[in-house]
Amino acid sequence: MANEEINVKSRHDRGRWRAGRHFTRQGEVIDVSELKKGQLDAIKGDPELIVQDVAAKQDKTPDELAIARQKAATKNAAGKTSWTEAEGKAKAAAELDDAAWAALAPADRVGQIEAHLVPES
């Protein structure tokens, strides 16, 4: 439930108390990680409250996403070895020197490396 948020509104003008919180008709956005399991169940199970999931924000840049893919691919020794080999092939194919390769944005560099990874069999 990391970074999951819900918007909670009361169905009544006077509001509604549940799980130690007062909810109004205007609503309140709550980070679910701040709630205990029993509180979340009480809020979601209350028919006098309207509970809606808040869409997750896509706030990661293409470079951050590329770095996350690289980290996932290099979790173990075999992955690191494969990545290093693919990086060498990608750099040679791009015909770039070390400085030019390092200057590429991660989103560009990682995509080229991924294209040279040998699929695991």
CSV table of C-alpha atoms in Angstrom, one decimal:
chain,number,residue,atom,x,y,z
A,1,MET,CA,0.0,0.0,0.0
A,2,ALA,CA,2.9,2.3,-0.4
A,3,ASN,CA,1.9,5.9,-1.4
A,4,GLU,CA,-1.8,4.8,-1.7
A,5,GLU,CA,-4.2,7.5,-0.9
A,6,ILE,CA,-8.0,7.6,-0.4
A,7,ASN,CA,-10.5,10.5,-0.4
A,8,VAL,CA,-13.1,10.1,2.3
A,9,LYS,CA,-16.3,12.1,2.4
A,10,SER,CA,-19.3,12.1,4.7
A,11,ARG,CA,-22.8,11.5,3.2
A,12,HIS,CA,-24.2,13.9,5.8
A,13,ASP,CA,-24.0,17.7,6.3
A,14,ARG,CA,-23.1,17.2,9.9
A,15,GLY,CA,-20.1,15.0,9.0
A,16,ARG,CA,-19.2,11.6,10.4
A,17,TRP,CA,-16.7,10.5,13.0
A,18,ARG,CA,-14.9,7.2,12.3
A,19,ALA,CA,-11.5,5.8,13.3
A,20,GLY,CA,-10.7,8.8,15.4
A,21,ARG,CA,-11.3,11.3,12.5
A,22,HIS,CA,-14.0,13.6,11.6
A,23,PHE,CA,-15.0,13.5,7.9
A,24,THR,CA,-17.0,16.2,6.2
A,25,ARG,CA,-18.9,16.5,2.9
A,26,GLN,CA,-15.8,18.3,1.5
A,27,GLY,CA,-13.7,15.2,1.9
A,28,GLU,CA,-10.2,14.5,3.2
A,29,VAL,CA,-7.4,12.8,1.3
A,30,ILE,CA,-5.6,10.3,3.6
A,31,ASP,CA,-2.4,8.5,3.0
A,32,VAL,CA,-3.3,4.9,3.8
A,33,SER,CA,0.1,4.1,5.3
A,34,GLU,CA,-0.8,6.5,8.2
A,35,LEU,CA,-3.8,4.3,9.2
A,36,LYS,CA,-3.8,1.2,11.3
A,37,LYS,CA,-5.4,-1.9,9.6
A,38,GLY,CA,-8.5,-1.6,11.8
A,39,GLN,CA,-8.9,2.1,11.0
A,40,LEU,CA,-8.8,1.5,7.3
A,41,ASP,CA,-11.3,-1.3,7.6
A,42,ALA,CA,-13.7,0.8,9.7
A,43,ILE,CA,-13.5,3.7,7.2
A,44,LYS,CA,-14.0,1.5,4.2
A,45,GLY,CA,-16.8,-0.4,5.9
A,46,ASP,CA,-18.8,2.6,7.0
A,47,PRO,CA,-21.9,3.0,4.8
A,48,GLU,CA,-22.2,6.7,5.8
A,49,LEU,CA,-18.8,7.4,4.2
A,50,ILE,CA,-17.9,7.7,0.6
A,51,VAL,CA,-14.4,6.3,0.0
A,52,GLN,CA,-12.6,6.7,-3.3
A,53,ASP,CA,-9.1,5.7,-4.3
A,54,VAL,CA,-6.9,8.7,-5.4
A,55,ALA,CA,-5.1,8.1,-8.6
A,56,ALA,CA,-1.4,7.6,-8.1
A,57,LYS,CA,0.7,10.5,-9.3
A,58,GLN,CA,3.2,9.7,-12.0
A,59,ASP,CA,6.0,11.9,-10.7
A,60,LYS,CA,8.9,9.9,-11.9
A,61,THR,CA,10.9,11.2,-14.8
A,62,PRO,CA,12.0,8.9,-17.7
A,63,ASP,CA,15.5,9.0,-16.3
A,64,GLU,CA,14.3,7.8,-12.8
A,65,LEU,CA,12.3,5.0,-14.5
A,66,ALA,CA,15.3,3.9,-16.5
A,67,ILE,CA,17.5,3.9,-13.4
A,68,ALA,CA,14.9,1.7,-11.6
A,69,ARG,CA,14.9,-0.7,-14.5
A,70,GLN,CA,18.7,-0.9,-14.4
A,71,LYS,CA,18.7,-1.6,-10.6
A,72,ALA,CA,16.1,-4.3,-11.1
A,73,ALA,CA,18.2,-5.9,-13.9
A,74,THR,CA,21.4,-5.9,-11.8
A,75,LYS,CA,20.1,-7.3,-8.5
A,76,ASN,CA,22.4,-10.3,-8.6
A,77,ALA,CA,25.9,-11.2,-9.9
A,78,ALA,CA,24.6,-12.8,-13.1
A,79,GLY,CA,22.4,-9.7,-13.8
A,80,LYS,CA,25.4,-7.4,-13.2
A,81,THR,CA,27.6,-9.5,-15.6
A,82,SER,CA,24.9,-9.5,-18.3
A,83,TRP,CA,24.4,-5.8,-17.9
A,84,THR,CA,28.1,-5.0,-18.2
A,85,GLU,CA,28.4,-7.1,-21.3
A,86,ALA,CA,25.3,-5.5,-22.9
A,87,GLU,CA,26.6,-2.0,-22.0
A,88,GLY,CA,29.9,-2.7,-23.8
A,89,LYS,CA,27.9,-3.8,-26.9
A,90,ALA,CA,25.6,-0.8,-26.7
A,91,LYS,CA,28.5,1.6,-26.4
A,92,ALA,CA,30.3,0.1,-29.3
A,93,ALA,CA,27.2,0.1,-31.5
A,94,ALA,CA,26.6,3.8,-30.7
A,95,GLU,CA,30.2,4.5,-31.6
A,96,LEU,CA,30.7,6.8,-28.6
A,97,ASP,CA,33.7,7.3,-26.5
A,98,ASP,CA,33.5,7.0,-22.7
A,99,ALA,CA,32.8,10.7,-22.1
A,100,ALA,CA,30.1,10.9,-24.7
A,101,TRP,CA,28.5,7.6,-23.4
A,102,ALA,CA,28.5,8.9,-19.8
A,103,ALA,CA,26.9,12.2,-20.9
A,104,LEU,CA,23.9,10.4,-22.3
A,105,ALA,CA,20.8,10.7,-20.2
A,106,PRO,CA,20.0,7.5,-18.3
A,107,ALA,CA,16.7,7.0,-20.3
A,108,ASP,CA,18.7,7.0,-23.5
A,109,ARG,CA,21.6,4.9,-22.3
A,110,VAL,CA,19.5,2.3,-20.4
A,111,GLY,CA,17.3,1.7,-23.4
A,112,GLN,CA,20.3,1.0,-25.6
A,113,ILE,CA,21.7,-1.4,-23.1
A,114,GLU,CA,18.4,-3.2,-22.7
A,115,ALA,CA,18.3,-3.7,-26.4
A,116,HIS,CA,21.6,-5.7,-26.2
A,117,LEU,CA,20.7,-7.8,-23.2
A,118,VAL,CA,20.7,-11.5,-24.0
A,119,PRO,CA,17.3,-13.0,-22.9
A,120,GLU,CA,17.6,-15.5,-20.1
A,121,SER,CA,16.8,-19.1,-21.2
